[in-house]
Coordinates of C-alpha atoms in Angstrom, one line a residue:
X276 CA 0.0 0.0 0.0
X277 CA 1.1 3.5 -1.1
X278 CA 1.7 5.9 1.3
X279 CA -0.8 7.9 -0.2
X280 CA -3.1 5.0 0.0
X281 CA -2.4 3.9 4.0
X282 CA -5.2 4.6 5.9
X283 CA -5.0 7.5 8.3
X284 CA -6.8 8.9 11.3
X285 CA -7.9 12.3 12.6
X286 CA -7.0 13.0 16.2
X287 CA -9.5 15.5 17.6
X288 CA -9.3 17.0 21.0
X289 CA -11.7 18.7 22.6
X290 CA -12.7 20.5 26.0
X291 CA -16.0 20.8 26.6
X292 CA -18.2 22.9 28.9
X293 CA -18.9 21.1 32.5
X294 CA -23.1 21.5 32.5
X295 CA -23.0 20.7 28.4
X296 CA -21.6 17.2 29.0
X297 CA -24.2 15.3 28.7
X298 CA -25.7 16.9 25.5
X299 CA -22.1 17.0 23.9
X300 CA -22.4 13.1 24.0
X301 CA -25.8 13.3 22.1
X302 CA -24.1 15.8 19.3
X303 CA -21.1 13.2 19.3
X304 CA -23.8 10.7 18.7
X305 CA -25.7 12.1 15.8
X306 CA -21.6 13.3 14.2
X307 CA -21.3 9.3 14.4
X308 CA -24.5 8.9 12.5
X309 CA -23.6 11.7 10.1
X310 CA -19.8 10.5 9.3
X311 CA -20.8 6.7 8.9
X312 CA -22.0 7.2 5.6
X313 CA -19.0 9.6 4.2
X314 CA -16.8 7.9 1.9
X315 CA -13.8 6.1 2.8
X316 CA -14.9 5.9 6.9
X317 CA -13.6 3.1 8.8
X318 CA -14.2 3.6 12.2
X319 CA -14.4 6.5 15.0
X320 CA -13.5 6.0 18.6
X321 CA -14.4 8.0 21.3
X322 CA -12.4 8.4 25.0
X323 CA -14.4 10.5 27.7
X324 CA -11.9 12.6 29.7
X325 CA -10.6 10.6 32.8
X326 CA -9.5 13.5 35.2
X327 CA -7.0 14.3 36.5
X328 CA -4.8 12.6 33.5
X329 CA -6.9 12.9 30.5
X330 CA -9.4 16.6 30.7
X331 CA -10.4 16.5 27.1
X332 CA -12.3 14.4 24.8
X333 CA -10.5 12.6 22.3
X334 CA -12.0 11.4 19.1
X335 CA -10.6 8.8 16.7
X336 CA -11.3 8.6 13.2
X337 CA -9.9 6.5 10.8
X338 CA -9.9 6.8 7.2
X339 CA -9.1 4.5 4.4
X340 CA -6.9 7.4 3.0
X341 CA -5.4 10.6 4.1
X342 CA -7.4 11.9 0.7
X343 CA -10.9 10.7 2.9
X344 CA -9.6 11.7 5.6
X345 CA -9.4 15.7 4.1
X346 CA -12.5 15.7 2.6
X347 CA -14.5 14.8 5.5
X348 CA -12.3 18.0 7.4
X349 CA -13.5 20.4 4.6
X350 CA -17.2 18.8 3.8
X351 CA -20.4 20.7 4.2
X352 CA -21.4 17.7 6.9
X353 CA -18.5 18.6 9.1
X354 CA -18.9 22.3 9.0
X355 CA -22.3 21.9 10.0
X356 CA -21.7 19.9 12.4
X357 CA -18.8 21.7 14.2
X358 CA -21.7 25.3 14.2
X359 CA -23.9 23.1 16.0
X360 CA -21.1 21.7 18.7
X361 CA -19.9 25.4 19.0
X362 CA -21.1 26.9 22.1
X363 CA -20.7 23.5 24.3
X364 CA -16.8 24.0 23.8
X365 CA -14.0 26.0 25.5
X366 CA -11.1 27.2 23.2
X367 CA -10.6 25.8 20.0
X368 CA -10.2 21.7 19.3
X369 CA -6.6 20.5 18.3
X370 CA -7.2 18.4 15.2
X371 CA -4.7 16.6 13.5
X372 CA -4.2 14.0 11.0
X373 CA -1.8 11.0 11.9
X374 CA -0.5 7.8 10.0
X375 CA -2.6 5.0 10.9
X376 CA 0.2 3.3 13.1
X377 CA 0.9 6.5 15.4
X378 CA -2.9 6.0 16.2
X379 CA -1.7 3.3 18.4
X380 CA -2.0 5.5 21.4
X381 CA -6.0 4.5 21.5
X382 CA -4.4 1.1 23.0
X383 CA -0.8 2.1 24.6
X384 CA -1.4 2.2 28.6
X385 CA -0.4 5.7 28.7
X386 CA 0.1 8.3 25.8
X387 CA 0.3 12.2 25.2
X388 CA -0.5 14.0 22.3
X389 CA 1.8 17.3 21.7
X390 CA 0.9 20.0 19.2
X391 CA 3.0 23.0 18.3
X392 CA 2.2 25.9 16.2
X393 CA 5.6 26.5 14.7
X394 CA 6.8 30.4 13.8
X395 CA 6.9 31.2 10.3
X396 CA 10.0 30.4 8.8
X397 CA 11.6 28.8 11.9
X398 CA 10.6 25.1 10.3
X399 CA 13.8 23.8 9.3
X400 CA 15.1 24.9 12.7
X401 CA 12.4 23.3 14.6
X402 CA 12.6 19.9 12.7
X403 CA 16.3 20.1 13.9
X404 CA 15.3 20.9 17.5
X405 CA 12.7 18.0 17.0
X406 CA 15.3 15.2 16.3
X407 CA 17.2 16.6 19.5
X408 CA 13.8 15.9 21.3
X409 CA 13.5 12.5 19.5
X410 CA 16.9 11.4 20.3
X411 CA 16.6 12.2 24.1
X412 CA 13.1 10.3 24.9
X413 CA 14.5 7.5 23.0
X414 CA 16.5 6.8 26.4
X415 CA 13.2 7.3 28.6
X416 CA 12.2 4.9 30.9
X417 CA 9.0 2.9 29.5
X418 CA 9.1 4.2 25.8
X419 CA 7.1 2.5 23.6
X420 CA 7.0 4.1 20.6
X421 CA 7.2 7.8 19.4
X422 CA 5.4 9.8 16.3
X423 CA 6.2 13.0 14.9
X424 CA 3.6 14.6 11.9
X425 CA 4.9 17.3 10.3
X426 CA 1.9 20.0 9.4
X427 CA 0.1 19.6 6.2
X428 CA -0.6 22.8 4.2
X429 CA -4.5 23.5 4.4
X430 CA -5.3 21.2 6.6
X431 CA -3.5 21.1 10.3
X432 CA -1.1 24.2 11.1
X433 CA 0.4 22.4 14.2
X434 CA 3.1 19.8 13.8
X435 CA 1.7 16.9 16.2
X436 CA 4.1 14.4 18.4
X437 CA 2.8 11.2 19.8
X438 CA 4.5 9.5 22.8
X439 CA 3.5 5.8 24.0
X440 CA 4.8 4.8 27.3
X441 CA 4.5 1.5 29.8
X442 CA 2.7 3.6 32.5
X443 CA 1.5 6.9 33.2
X444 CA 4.4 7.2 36.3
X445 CA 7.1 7.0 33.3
X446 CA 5.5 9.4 31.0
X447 CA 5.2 11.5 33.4
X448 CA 8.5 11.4 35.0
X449 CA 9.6 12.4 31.2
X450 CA 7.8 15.3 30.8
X451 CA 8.8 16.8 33.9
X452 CA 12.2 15.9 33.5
X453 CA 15.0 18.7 33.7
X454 CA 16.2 17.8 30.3
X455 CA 12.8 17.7 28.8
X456 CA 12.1 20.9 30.0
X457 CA 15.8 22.7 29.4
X458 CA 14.6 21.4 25.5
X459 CA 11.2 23.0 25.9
X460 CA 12.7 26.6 26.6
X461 CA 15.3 25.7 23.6
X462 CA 12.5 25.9 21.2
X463 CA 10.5 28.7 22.4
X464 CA 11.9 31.4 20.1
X465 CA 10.9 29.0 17.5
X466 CA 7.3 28.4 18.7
X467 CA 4.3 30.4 18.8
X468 CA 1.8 27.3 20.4
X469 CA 2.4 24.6 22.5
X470 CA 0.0 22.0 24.0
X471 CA 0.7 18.5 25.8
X472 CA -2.6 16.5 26.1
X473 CA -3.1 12.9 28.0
X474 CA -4.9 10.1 26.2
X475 CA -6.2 7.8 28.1
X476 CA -8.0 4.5 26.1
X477 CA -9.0 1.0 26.8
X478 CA -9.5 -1.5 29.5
X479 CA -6.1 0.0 31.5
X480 CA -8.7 2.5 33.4
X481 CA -10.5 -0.8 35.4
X482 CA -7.0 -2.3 36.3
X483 CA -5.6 0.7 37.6
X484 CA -5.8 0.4 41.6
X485 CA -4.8 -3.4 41.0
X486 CA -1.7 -2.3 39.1
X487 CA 1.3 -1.3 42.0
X488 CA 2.9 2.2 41.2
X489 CA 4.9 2.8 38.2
X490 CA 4.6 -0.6 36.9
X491 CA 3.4 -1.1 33.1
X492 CA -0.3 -2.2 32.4
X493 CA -1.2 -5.3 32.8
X494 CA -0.9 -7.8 29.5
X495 CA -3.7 -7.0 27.0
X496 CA -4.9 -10.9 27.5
X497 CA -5.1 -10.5 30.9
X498 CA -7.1 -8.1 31.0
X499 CA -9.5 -9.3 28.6
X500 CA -9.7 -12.4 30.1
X501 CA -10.9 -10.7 33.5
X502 CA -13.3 -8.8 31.3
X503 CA -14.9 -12.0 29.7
X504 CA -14.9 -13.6 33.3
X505 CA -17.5 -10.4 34.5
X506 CA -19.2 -10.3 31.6
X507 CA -20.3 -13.3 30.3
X508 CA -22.3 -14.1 33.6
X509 CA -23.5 -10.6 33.5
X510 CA -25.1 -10.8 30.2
X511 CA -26.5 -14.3 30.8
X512 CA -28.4 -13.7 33.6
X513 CA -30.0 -10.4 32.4
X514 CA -31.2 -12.3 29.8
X515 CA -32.3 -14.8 31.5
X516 CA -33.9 -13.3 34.1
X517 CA -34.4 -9.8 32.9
X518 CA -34.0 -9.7 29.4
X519 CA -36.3 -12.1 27.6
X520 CA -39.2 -12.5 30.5
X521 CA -39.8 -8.8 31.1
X522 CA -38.2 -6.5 28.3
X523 CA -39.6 -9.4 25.5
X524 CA -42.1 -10.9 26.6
X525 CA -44.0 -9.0 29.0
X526 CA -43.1 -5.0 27.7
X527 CA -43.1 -6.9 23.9
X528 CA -39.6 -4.5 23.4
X529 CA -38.0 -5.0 20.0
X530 CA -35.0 -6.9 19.9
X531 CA -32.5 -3.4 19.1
X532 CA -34.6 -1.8 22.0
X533 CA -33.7 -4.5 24.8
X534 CA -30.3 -5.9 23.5
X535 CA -29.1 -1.9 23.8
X536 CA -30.7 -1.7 27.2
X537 CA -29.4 -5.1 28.2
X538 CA -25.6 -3.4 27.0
X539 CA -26.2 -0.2 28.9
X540 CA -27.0 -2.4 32.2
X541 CA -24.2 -4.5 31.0
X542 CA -21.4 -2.4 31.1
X543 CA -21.7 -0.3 34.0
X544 CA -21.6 -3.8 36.3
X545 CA -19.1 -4.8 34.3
X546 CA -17.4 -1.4 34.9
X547 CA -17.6 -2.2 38.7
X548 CA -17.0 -6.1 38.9
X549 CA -13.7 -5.8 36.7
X550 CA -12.0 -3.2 39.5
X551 CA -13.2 -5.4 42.4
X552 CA -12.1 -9.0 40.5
X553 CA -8.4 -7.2 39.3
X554 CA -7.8 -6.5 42.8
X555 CA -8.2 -9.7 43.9
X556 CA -5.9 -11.1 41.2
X557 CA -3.5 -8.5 41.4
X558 CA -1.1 -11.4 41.9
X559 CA -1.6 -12.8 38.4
X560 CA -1.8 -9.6 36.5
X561 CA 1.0 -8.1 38.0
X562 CA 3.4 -11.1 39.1
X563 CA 6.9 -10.6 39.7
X564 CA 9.9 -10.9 37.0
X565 CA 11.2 -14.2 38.9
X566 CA 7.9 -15.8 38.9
X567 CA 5.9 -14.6 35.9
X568 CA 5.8 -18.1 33.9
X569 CA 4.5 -20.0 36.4
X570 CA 1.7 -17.0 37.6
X571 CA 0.9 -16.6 34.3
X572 CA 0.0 -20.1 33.6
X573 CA -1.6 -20.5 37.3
X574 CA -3.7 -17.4 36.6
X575 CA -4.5 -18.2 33.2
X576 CA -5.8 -21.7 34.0
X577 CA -7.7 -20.7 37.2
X578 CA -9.6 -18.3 34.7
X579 CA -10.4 -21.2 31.9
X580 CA -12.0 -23.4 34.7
X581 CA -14.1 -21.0 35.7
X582 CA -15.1 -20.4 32.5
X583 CA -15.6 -24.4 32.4
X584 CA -17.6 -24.1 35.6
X585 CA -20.1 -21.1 33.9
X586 CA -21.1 -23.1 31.0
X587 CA -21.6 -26.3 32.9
X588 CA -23.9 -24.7 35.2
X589 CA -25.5 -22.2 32.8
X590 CA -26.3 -25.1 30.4
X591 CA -28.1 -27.1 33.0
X592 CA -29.8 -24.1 34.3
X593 CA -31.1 -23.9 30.3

């Protein structure tokens, strides 16, 4: 694939007005509708701040094509939209378009997103600076990957930087690091705006206070796994008890009606089991270097017999 051809995605990030929250959502919702249908969409993504680390919105969308990707920025649906969103925001949004891969920071357990509005005629100095930047956090504890965008004409003025650490602790350690910030004041006479944001995506949220201090995120399987242990009992007994006696059969609900109720109801347990279970299996998500293998496989198989144990007694309660 061409590099013209990749697919891309448009980073937007947002702040929003505290008492407009909830009707912010419901603008997001009918954007969703709206961009669904535009050509070349793949998929959007949206992460609700998570104060104290993440204060903004951040919205994913992914195009088949950085060509997409610029006509839905400059289409008659988007402009529209943005009038309506106006007066529920605070500043302006930071929107930028990144290579599909450097939109790995929906998944990484803890990323920043860094815009800067570069001076006029101070670029080559600042891609200069920039490599400085790039060569230091290269030797940061935790980095897992790193993504510089340069601007493109007529569509994003800022050049955007995306950092991927192991854990907030060590992203954080690097951007208030003494050589970070002797770098910082370094580029300032070539810099007119500057803005850090905190992304934060996924399961990592649930796992956090089962997760000791400045360790990485659990293993993506692990944590899915704990997620699939909640759930699946969760949404098997709403149906059976809740689901298909009363929201069926007795209110007669169509299927779309109760399966999204039966998902709203869903996650928020889920959203309180997973906390409460990770705690208790702190040992297995977060076991230590010398004995990982055998944890791992211990956890692991405690979690398949259960699973065992679910279907055997769900199927004879059927």
């Amino acid at each position: 694939m061409s590099a013209q051809s990749r697919s891309v995605s448009i980073v937007t990030q947002t702040s929003v007005r505290p008492e407009r929250t909830e009707a912010f959502a419901q603008w997001q919702g009918g954007t969703s509708a709206v961009i669904s249908t535009f050509p070349g969409f793949i998929e959007q993504r949206l992460m609700p701040p998570h104060p104290p680390l993440q204060v903004d919105w951040v919205i994913l969308q992914r195009f088949v094509s950085v060509e997409h990707a610029k006509g839905w920025l400059a289409s008659p649906e988007r402009q529209s939209r943005i009038e309506g969103a106006a007066p529920m925001l605070v500043g302006r949004d930071d929107v930028h378009i990144v290579s599909d891969d450097a939109s790995a920071a929906r998944t990484a357990p803890a990323s920043a997103v860094i815009s800067t509005r570069v001076k006029p005629g101070m670029e080559a100095q600042y891609r200069i600076w920039e490599q400085k930047v790039a060569a230091a956090q290269s030797k940061a504890a935790g980095l897992q990957g790193y993504r510089f965008e340069p601007a493109v004409p007529g569509v994003q003025e800022d050049y955007v930087a995306i950092l991927r650490f192991d854990s907030d602790a060590n992203l954080q350690a690097w951007l208030d690091s003494p050589e970070r910030r002797a770098l910082i004041e370094e580029a300032a006479p070539l810099t007119a705006e500057f803005h850090t944001r905190r992304v934060q995506s996924g399961f990592e949220q649930w796992f956090r206070d089962a997760t000791p201090e400045g360790a990485p995120a659990p293993a993506a399987w692990k944590m899915n796994m704990i997620v699939l242990l909640t759930l699946y009992p969760t949404v098997f007994l709403w149906g059976l008890f809740v689901g298909t006696p009363l929201l069926s059969r007795t209110l007669n609900l169509d299927f779309p009606v109760a399966l999204f109720i039966g998902n709203v109801f869903s996650v928020l347990l889920t959203a309180k089991l997973v906390p409460w279970t990770a705690n208790r299996l702190g040992w297995w998500l977060s076991p230590p270097p010398d004995r990982r293998a055998i944890l791992d496989i211990r956890g692991a198989g405690l979690l398949v017999a259960a699973y065992v144990v679910m279907i055997l007694i769900f199927w004879k309660v059927l």
